[in-house]
Amino acid sequence: MGSLPDIFSTLMQGLKVTLLVLVLSIICSTIIALVAGLSRVSTNRLVTGVTGFYVEIFRGTSLIVQLFWFSYALPGLFNIHLGSDIWVAVLAISLNYGAYMSEIVRGSIQAVPAGQTEASIALNLSKFQRMRHIIIPQAVRMMLPEYGNYLIQILKATSLVSLIGLTDLLYYGNIYRSTHLSDSPTVYLLLLVMYFVIALPLIGFTKKMERVSKKGVALG
Amino acid sequence: MDEPIVKYQDVHKSFGDIEVLKGIDLDIQPAEKVALIGPSGSGKTTIIRMLMTLEEPTMGVIDVGGRNLWQMEKKGEWVRADDSHLHSIRGDIGMVFQHFNLFPHMTILENCMLAPVLVKNESKKEVKATAVEMLEKVGLGDKIDLYPAQLSGGQKQRVAMARALMMRPKVMLFDEVTSALDPELVGEVLEVIRDLAKEGEMAMILVTHEMDFALDIADRVVFLNDGVIEEEGHPEDILVNPKSERLQDFLSRFTVNR
């Protein structure tokens, strides 16, 4: 029977990988979401077509399968190596969640009332200035609450990376359990608590953004 | 008479299968105040939206200051205007909207400062001084740091006017600017427009249902019906002694006090 501090210190060895994958995935998926979301509202058919294809492929297939593809299938089939396992994981999670989040970006941009564009045309702002100063600032306020939700989901998705051999929280939990079978309940309870504690700031962020977004958005 | 500042020549506009404007010919002189009246759906708003480049005519020509707005010359041929062509002309036009369309994420001072700083590259300090002056002129000098959501409809519309005036347009368009307001707030907005009209040098086209107001400030009233100009002339002639049956019928729905 292992003691709680024992289990805890074992799990803590995986914290760094979980946090690293989480932070890198948040950064990369945000960039992907912004680029893809803006591309989808472009007037260029080729640009909207290509991004539409990307979004549907990555939304329509499972993240675990994507992880395995990047990790095992691409190197095996085409001899494509995407770098260290950490980067493979970050790339798969970011492309997957970037696809989902790009839909929030697109939806928010389209939800800014047409009158806002018309007013900025009447003031002779250029296309770029309209986007930069009028549409995007308002769209961002609308997308933030849902964006926060996706950050929490990304955290939970990071627990899949142990399946391609990354040594994250869940990986160490499983290692510990395999040698201390009777401690299974404690191990998994502790894991739940740890994920929840990491999620807390993200939950707080989401709540805060819900308040922010209520202010300063057009209602006519 | 001067050269007209705006000239519509046989302008048509269709939305899908529906022809909203069926050949509009209309000249606006510099500094002239023109009221556009007519039943809803008669195409009044579309006329000014095409001038603001928010709608493209299906056919016909609109000149602004002698330049063709919606077509440009390229290698000896007239082609559809591109963004930079429209940009170079629409600086002369300003517009106030029925639903204000203030930028909700900016204070009213920022609303007024944005375009002059971005579009005209004027110095922030000077623009701020002008904006404060302009907001004082519309009676909101003590509210410059508030956000649009904190204002009443009448106040919002006055901000929208100050914001449009900041660009110093030669022609200002008013699209039913009092229609979305509570009745008790209409007066304060009309008052600002009346002051602007008295100042003089800016041409104004007003789409309006305020007949008394049109009678009071307009140099000319244009009655639109079913996509054509049915009757136009001096406000007294149009509003007090209408000739066509349709105009008489339309006016019978309003009480004109004179």
mmCIF file of C-alpha atoms in Angstrom, chain A residues 30 32-42 47-49 51-52 55-56 59 98-113 131 135-136 138-140 142-143 146:
data_model
loop_
_atom_site.group_PDB
_atom_site.id
_atom_site.type_symbol
_atom_site.label_atom_id
_atom_site.label_comp_id
_atom_site.label_asym_id
_atom_site.label_seq_id
_atom_site.Cartn_x
_atom_site.Cartn_y
_atom_site.Cartn_z
ATOM 1 C CA THR A 30 -5.153 29.839 -31.324
ATOM 2 C CA ILE A 32 -4.384 28.223 -36.460
ATOM 3 C CA ALA A 33 -7.943 29.171 -35.460
ATOM 4 C CA LEU A 34 -7.374 32.861 -36.235
ATOM 5 C CA VAL A 35 -5.751 32.186 -39.596
ATOM 6 C CA ALA A 36 -8.318 29.561 -40.636
ATOM 7 C CA GLY A 37 -11.273 31.568 -39.294
ATOM 8 C CA LEU A 38 -10.217 34.684 -41.189
ATOM 9 C CA SER A 39 -9.570 32.619 -44.304
ATOM 10 C CA ARG A 40 -13.097 31.244 -44.181
ATOM 11 C CA VAL A 41 -14.604 34.713 -44.406
ATOM 12 C CA SER A 42 -12.267 35.678 -47.259
ATOM 13 C CA VAL A 47 -8.658 30.261 -49.758
ATOM 14 C CA THR A 48 -12.122 29.454 -48.375
ATOM 15 C CA GLY A 49 -12.098 26.108 -50.197
ATOM 16 C CA THR A 51 -9.511 26.019 -45.262
ATOM 17 C CA GLY A 52 -12.993 24.529 -45.474
ATOM 18 C CA VAL A 55 -11.629 22.209 -41.056
ATOM 19 C CA GLU A 56 -13.986 19.434 -42.114
ATOM 20 C CA ARG A 59 -13.375 18.045 -37.220
ATOM 21 C CA GLY A 98 -7.718 24.845 -34.325
ATOM 22 C CA ALA A 99 -10.314 23.476 -36.746
ATOM 23 C CA TYR A 100 -13.075 23.649 -34.133
ATOM 24 C CA MET A 101 -12.003 27.050 -32.867
ATOM 25 C CA SER A 102 -11.776 28.514 -36.368
ATOM 26 C CA GLU A 103 -15.537 28.054 -36.527
ATOM 27 C CA ILE A 104 -15.930 30.321 -33.494
ATOM 28 C CA VAL A 105 -13.706 32.902 -35.171
ATOM 29 C CA ARG A 106 -15.730 32.709 -38.383
ATOM 30 C CA GLY A 107 -19.061 32.771 -36.552
ATOM 31 C CA SER A 108 -18.084 35.748 -34.403
ATOM 32 C CA ILE A 109 -16.849 37.773 -37.357
ATOM 33 C CA GLN A 110 -20.081 37.086 -39.203
ATOM 34 C CA ALA A 111 -22.100 37.950 -36.104
ATOM 35 C CA VAL A 112 -20.837 41.546 -36.032
ATOM 36 C CA PRO A 113 -23.848 43.519 -37.339
ATOM 37 C CA MET A 131 -11.265 44.451 -39.986
ATOM 38 C CA ILE A 135 -14.867 43.948 -36.838
ATOM 39 C CA ILE A 136 -12.138 41.979 -35.073
ATOM 40 C CA GLN A 138 -15.989 43.153 -31.523
ATOM 41 C CA ALA A 139 -15.682 39.584 -32.801
ATOM 42 C CA VAL A 140 -13.004 38.817 -30.203
ATOM 43 C CA MET A 142 -17.942 37.485 -28.709
ATOM 44 C CA MET A 143 -15.562 34.570 -29.172
ATOM 45 C CA GLU A 146 -16.424 29.867 -26.061
#
